[in-house]
Coordinates of C-alpha atoms in Angstrom, one line a residue:
X15 CA -42.8 35.6 -26.6
X16 CA -39.5 38.4 -26.3
X17 CA -39.5 38.0 -23.0
X18 CA -39.5 34.7 -22.6
X19 CA -36.9 34.0 -25.2
X20 CA -34.5 37.0 -22.4
X21 CA -34.9 34.3 -19.7
X22 CA -34.4 30.8 -21.9
X23 CA -31.2 32.7 -22.6
X24 CA -30.3 33.6 -19.1
X25 CA -31.4 30.0 -17.8
X26 CA -28.8 28.9 -20.3
X27 CA -26.2 31.4 -19.1
X28 CA -26.3 30.5 -15.9
X29 CA -26.6 26.4 -16.1
X30 CA -23.5 27.1 -18.0
X31 CA -21.7 29.1 -15.5
X32 CA -22.9 26.5 -13.0
X33 CA -21.1 23.4 -15.2
X34 CA -18.0 25.6 -15.7
X35 CA -17.8 26.4 -11.7
X36 CA -18.5 22.3 -10.8
X37 CA -21.3 22.7 -8.9
X38 CA -22.2 20.4 -11.8
X39 CA -21.6 17.0 -12.6
X40 CA -21.1 17.6 -15.9
X41 CA -19.0 20.8 -16.2
X42 CA -14.8 20.2 -16.7
X43 CA -13.2 18.1 -14.5
X44 CA -11.0 18.9 -12.1
X45 CA -12.5 22.4 -11.4
X46 CA -11.4 23.6 -8.2
X47 CA -7.9 22.9 -6.1
X48 CA -7.0 18.8 -5.2
X49 CA -6.4 17.9 -1.9
X50 CA -4.6 14.0 -1.7
X51 CA -5.1 12.9 1.8
X52 CA -2.4 11.0 3.6
X53 CA -3.9 9.3 6.5
X54 CA -0.8 9.6 8.6
X55 CA 1.3 11.8 10.4
X56 CA 4.0 13.8 8.4
X57 CA 7.1 11.8 7.3
X58 CA 6.0 7.6 7.0
X59 CA 5.5 5.8 3.8
X60 CA 1.9 7.3 3.2
X61 CA 3.4 10.9 3.6
X62 CA 5.7 10.5 1.5
X63 CA 3.6 9.2 -1.4
X64 CA 1.1 11.6 -0.9
X65 CA 3.7 14.3 -1.2
X66 CA 5.6 12.4 -4.0
X67 CA 2.6 12.2 -6.7
X68 CA 1.5 16.2 -5.5
X69 CA 4.9 17.3 -6.5
X70 CA 5.3 15.1 -9.9
X71 CA 2.2 15.7 -10.8
X72 CA 2.8 19.6 -10.7
X73 CA 6.5 20.1 -11.7
X74 CA 5.8 17.8 -14.7
X75 CA 2.5 20.0 -15.5
X76 CA 0.1 17.3 -15.6
X77 CA -2.3 19.0 -13.4
X78 CA -3.0 22.5 -14.1
X79 CA -4.8 23.1 -10.6
X80 CA -3.1 23.3 -7.3
X81 CA -3.1 20.2 -5.4
X82 CA -2.6 20.0 -1.6
X83 CA -1.8 17.2 0.7
X84 CA -3.5 17.4 4.5
X85 CA -2.7 14.6 7.3
X86 CA -5.3 13.0 8.8
X87 CA -3.8 10.4 11.0
X88 CA -5.3 7.9 13.1
X89 CA -6.6 4.6 13.2
X90 CA -4.3 3.0 10.9
X91 CA -6.2 5.1 7.9
X92 CA -9.5 5.1 9.2
X93 CA -9.6 8.8 10.0
X94 CA -8.4 9.7 6.8
X95 CA -10.8 7.0 4.8
X96 CA -13.4 8.3 6.4
X97 CA -13.1 11.6 5.8
X98 CA -12.7 11.2 2.2
X99 CA -15.8 9.1 2.1
X100 CA -17.6 12.3 2.7
X101 CA -16.3 14.1 0.1
X102 CA -16.5 15.0 -3.9
X103 CA -14.2 13.9 -6.7
X104 CA -11.5 16.3 -5.5
X105 CA -10.3 14.5 -3.0
X106 CA -8.1 11.3 -3.0
X107 CA -6.0 9.6 -0.8
X108 CA -3.1 7.1 -0.6
X109 CA -4.2 3.7 0.6
X110 CA -2.3 0.3 1.4
X111 CA -3.8 -3.7 2.6
X112 CA -4.7 -1.6 5.7
X113 CA -8.2 -0.7 3.6
X114 CA -8.9 -4.1 3.4
X115 CA -7.2 -5.6 7.0
X116 CA -8.9 -3.3 9.5
X117 CA -12.2 -4.4 7.8
X118 CA -11.6 -8.2 8.1
X119 CA -10.5 -7.5 11.8
X120 CA -13.2 -5.9 12.5
X121 CA -11.8 -2.2 13.0
X122 CA -13.4 -0.3 10.3
X123 CA -16.7 -0.5 8.8
X124 CA -15.6 0.6 5.0
X125 CA -14.4 -1.4 3.0
X126 CA -12.5 -0.9 -0.2
X127 CA -15.6 -1.0 -2.2
X128 CA -17.0 2.3 -0.3
X129 CA -14.0 3.7 -2.4
X130 CA -13.2 4.4 -5.9
X131 CA -9.8 2.3 -7.0
X132 CA -7.3 4.7 -9.1
X133 CA -4.3 3.0 -9.1
X134 CA -2.2 0.9 -7.6
X135 CA 1.2 3.3 -7.4
X136 CA 4.2 1.1 -5.8
X137 CA 5.6 -1.9 -3.5
X138 CA 8.0 -2.1 -0.9
X139 CA 8.7 -6.1 -0.4
X140 CA 8.8 -8.4 2.5
X141 CA 12.2 -10.1 4.0
X142 CA 13.1 -12.4 6.7
X143 CA 16.3 -11.6 8.3
X144 CA 18.1 -13.5 10.8
X145 CA 21.4 -12.3 13.0
X146 CA 24.6 -12.9 11.2
X147 CA 25.6 -15.5 14.0
X148 CA 22.1 -17.6 13.1
X149 CA 22.1 -21.0 12.9
X150 CA 19.9 -20.6 10.2
X151 CA 21.3 -20.8 6.9
X152 CA 18.3 -20.5 4.7
X153 CA 14.9 -19.7 5.4
X154 CA 13.7 -23.5 4.4
X155 CA 16.4 -24.5 7.3
X156 CA 14.3 -21.9 9.5
X157 CA 11.4 -22.9 8.6
X158 CA 12.2 -26.7 9.2
X159 CA 12.7 -25.9 12.8
X160 CA 9.3 -23.9 13.4
X161 CA 7.6 -26.7 12.2
X162 CA 9.3 -29.4 14.0
X163 CA 8.7 -26.9 17.3
X164 CA 7.1 -23.5 16.7
X165 CA 7.2 -22.0 20.4
X166 CA 11.1 -22.5 20.0
X167 CA 11.4 -19.5 17.4
X168 CA 10.4 -15.6 18.4
X169 CA 9.2 -14.3 15.6
X170 CA 9.7 -10.1 15.8
X171 CA 7.2 -8.2 13.9
X172 CA 5.5 -4.6 14.4
X173 CA 3.1 -2.4 15.0
X174 CA 0.8 -5.2 15.4
X175 CA -0.8 -8.5 14.0
X176 CA -3.1 -8.6 11.1
X177 CA -0.5 -6.7 9.2
X178 CA 1.4 -7.0 5.9
X179 CA 4.8 -8.2 7.9
X180 CA 2.8 -10.4 9.8
X181 CA 0.7 -12.3 6.9
X182 CA 3.4 -12.9 5.0
X183 CA 5.0 -14.8 7.8
X184 CA 1.5 -16.6 8.1
X185 CA 1.3 -17.2 4.5
X186 CA 5.0 -18.6 4.0
X187 CA 5.0 -21.0 6.8
X188 CA 1.4 -22.2 5.8
X189 CA 3.0 -23.6 2.6
X190 CA 5.5 -25.7 4.9
X191 CA 2.5 -27.0 7.2
X192 CA 2.6 -24.6 9.7
X193 CA 0.0 -24.0 11.8
X194 CA -0.7 -20.1 11.6
X195 CA -2.2 -20.3 15.6
X196 CA 1.7 -22.2 16.8
X197 CA 3.7 -19.6 15.5
X198 CA 5.5 -17.5 18.5
X199 CA 5.5 -13.7 17.7
X200 CA 6.4 -11.1 19.8
X201 CA 5.1 -7.9 19.1
X202 CA 6.9 -4.5 18.9
X203 CA 4.7 -1.4 19.1
X204 CA 7.5 1.1 17.4
X205 CA 7.2 -0.8 14.3
X206 CA 10.2 -1.8 12.1
X207 CA 12.2 0.1 13.5
X208 CA 11.9 -1.6 16.8
X209 CA 11.8 -5.0 15.5
X210 CA 15.4 -4.7 14.1
X211 CA 16.5 -3.6 17.3
X212 CA 15.3 -6.3 19.0
X213 CA 17.1 -8.9 16.2
X214 CA 20.2 -6.9 16.7
X215 CA 20.0 -6.9 20.5
X216 CA 19.3 -11.1 20.2
X217 CA 15.7 -10.7 21.9
X218 CA 14.3 -12.5 19.0
X219 CA 15.4 -15.1 16.0
X220 CA 13.9 -14.0 13.2
X221 CA 12.0 -10.9 12.1
X222 CA 9.7 -10.0 9.6
X223 CA 9.6 -6.8 8.0
X224 CA 9.6 -4.5 4.7
X225 CA 13.1 -4.6 2.8
X226 CA 14.2 -0.9 3.5
X227 CA 14.0 -2.0 7.5
X228 CA 16.7 -4.3 7.1
X229 CA 18.7 -3.8 4.0
X230 CA 21.4 -1.7 5.0
X231 CA 22.0 -3.6 7.9
X232 CA 22.2 -6.8 5.8
X233 CA 24.7 -5.0 3.4
X234 CA 26.5 -3.9 6.4
X235 CA 26.8 -7.3 7.2
X236 CA 25.2 -6.7 10.9
X237 CA 22.1 -9.0 10.1
X238 CA 21.4 -11.8 7.3
X239 CA 18.3 -11.5 4.9
X240 CA 17.4 -15.2 4.5
X241 CA 15.0 -14.6 1.7
X242 CA 12.9 -11.8 -0.2
X243 CA 8.5 -12.0 -1.2
X244 CA 9.3 -10.6 -4.9
X245 CA 9.5 -12.1 -8.1
X246 CA 13.1 -11.6 -8.9
X247 CA 16.0 -11.0 -6.8
X248 CA 16.5 -7.5 -6.2
X249 CA 19.1 -5.3 -6.9
X250 CA 22.0 -4.7 -4.8
X251 CA 20.9 -8.2 -2.7
X252 CA 22.0 -10.6 -5.2
X253 CA 22.4 -13.2 -2.9
X254 CA 19.4 -13.2 -1.1
X255 CA 17.1 -16.0 -3.1
X256 CA 13.5 -15.1 -3.1
X257 CA 10.7 -17.1 -1.2
X258 CA 9.5 -18.6 -4.9
X259 CA 13.3 -19.8 -5.7
X260 CA 13.1 -21.2 -1.7
X261 CA 10.5 -23.4 -3.2
X262 CA 7.4 -21.6 -2.0
X263 CA 4.9 -20.2 -4.3
X264 CA 4.3 -16.7 -3.4
X265 CA 4.8 -12.8 -4.4
X266 CA 3.7 -10.8 -1.5
X267 CA 3.8 -6.8 -2.1
X268 CA 3.5 -4.6 0.4
X269 CA 1.9 -2.4 -1.9
X270 CA 0.4 1.6 -1.9
X271 CA -2.0 3.0 -4.1
X272 CA -4.7 5.7 -4.5
X273 CA -8.2 6.1 -4.2
X274 CA -11.0 8.7 -4.6
X275 CA -14.4 9.3 -3.1
X276 CA -17.3 6.9 -4.2
X277 CA -19.5 7.5 -7.2
X278 CA -16.8 9.0 -8.8
X279 CA -17.9 9.2 -13.3
X280 CA -16.3 6.9 -15.6
X281 CA -15.0 10.8 -16.9
X282 CA -13.5 11.2 -14.0
X283 CA -12.0 8.3 -13.5
X284 CA -10.6 8.2 -16.4
X285 CA -8.6 11.7 -15.8
X286 CA -6.6 9.7 -13.6
X287 CA -6.0 6.4 -15.6
X288 CA -4.3 9.3 -18.3
X289 CA -2.8 11.6 -15.4
X290 CA -1.2 8.6 -13.1
X291 CA -0.6 6.4 -16.1
X292 CA 1.9 9.5 -17.3
X293 CA 3.5 10.5 -14.0
X294 CA 4.5 6.6 -13.4
X295 CA 6.2 7.0 -16.7
X296 CA 8.9 9.8 -15.7
X297 CA 12.0 10.2 -14.8
X298 CA 11.1 12.0 -11.3
X299 CA 8.8 8.7 -10.2
X300 CA 11.7 6.5 -11.5
X301 CA 14.0 8.6 -8.8
X302 CA 11.4 8.6 -6.0
X303 CA 11.3 4.1 -6.7
X304 CA 15.3 3.6 -6.7
X305 CA 15.9 6.2 -3.6
X306 CA 13.4 4.6 -1.2
X307 CA 13.7 1.0 -2.2
X308 CA 10.2 0.6 -3.7
X309 CA 9.5 -1.1 -7.3
X310 CA 7.2 0.1 -10.0
X311 CA 3.6 -1.5 -9.6
X312 CA 1.3 0.5 -11.3
X313 CA -2.3 -0.8 -12.1
X314 CA -4.9 1.4 -13.3
X315 CA -8.4 1.8 -11.8
X316 CA -10.3 -1.3 -13.6
X317 CA -6.9 -3.5 -12.8
X318 CA -6.7 -2.1 -9.2
X319 CA -10.0 -2.6 -8.8
X320 CA -9.5 -6.4 -9.7
X321 CA -6.6 -6.4 -7.3
X322 CA -8.3 -5.6 -4.7
X323 CA -10.6 -8.3 -4.7
X324 CA -8.2 -10.6 -5.0
X325 CA -6.1 -9.2 -2.2
X326 CA -9.0 -9.1 0.1
X327 CA -9.8 -13.4 -0.2
X328 CA -6.0 -13.6 0.3
X329 CA -6.2 -11.1 3.4
X330 CA -9.3 -12.7 4.6
X331 CA -7.8 -16.2 4.5
X332 CA -4.8 -15.0 6.0
X333 CA -6.4 -13.7 9.0
X334 CA -8.7 -16.7 9.4
X335 CA -5.3 -18.8 9.9
X336 CA -3.9 -16.3 11.7
X337 CA -6.8 -17.0 14.8
X338 CA -6.8 -13.6 14.9
X339 CA -10.6 -13.2 15.0
X340 CA -12.3 -15.2 17.2

């Protein structure tokens, strides 16, 4: 009996050690380093988001474990997200609408349902801009001309069709009765910078792009933003109306969020609800938003799950209308 008692104590001790080292799902979480995947090269929005989350969580002592950022560029996020899908709950990744549209466009087998939504963090807004000498004084003037003769207006967009810049314009013009398949898009692989250069050089009549790409040029009087996709007018751009003010019942966020691998436990999800919820209330997060012309757009895990489902329906509808899927 004494031998059995010693053996039982040994089993209990080993089980407890195993749990504390994270080898059991019942152990303390997190039990090892956290890794945040930026599914792009250093320097872009996904990378900035990942490194900002890392820094603010550590600087505010919200997470005791080490947090590392790893870049996994390629495939419009596909490489990084594929990597995440094989990992445990100590791995997270930054995401955006591409986690939805890659699948809807047939470019990925992964969907947002293959991951655990943890938070929507921030958004940029979309902007529609023209040259300073453009004859179009409002977005409605522009859309009326597009409706009359869609091919007469060259629309700059980048780095490809199917992204937020493109689909926001599809939605807006669709509300004016324009068939998305008739729109005359010129695609610039270099993205927003090349699109703006094309507008300044009068190679296109209008651009649809992230606000940060055109804000400074607007303030300098080098181009003119006709409208933004936010709910309210934005600071420093009080002269620019929203699409809603122009009679279009739409708000279009260019959001970024964070997700985990599949099959995270409720306790693990709750942990990140608490930590990320505290993070977005910090002064450092407010400064990050201000410095990058981002707006707060925080939603917790359950809100983000619902938001992703709604966004998937919206993007599917817009992609179908755009004629990108034959």
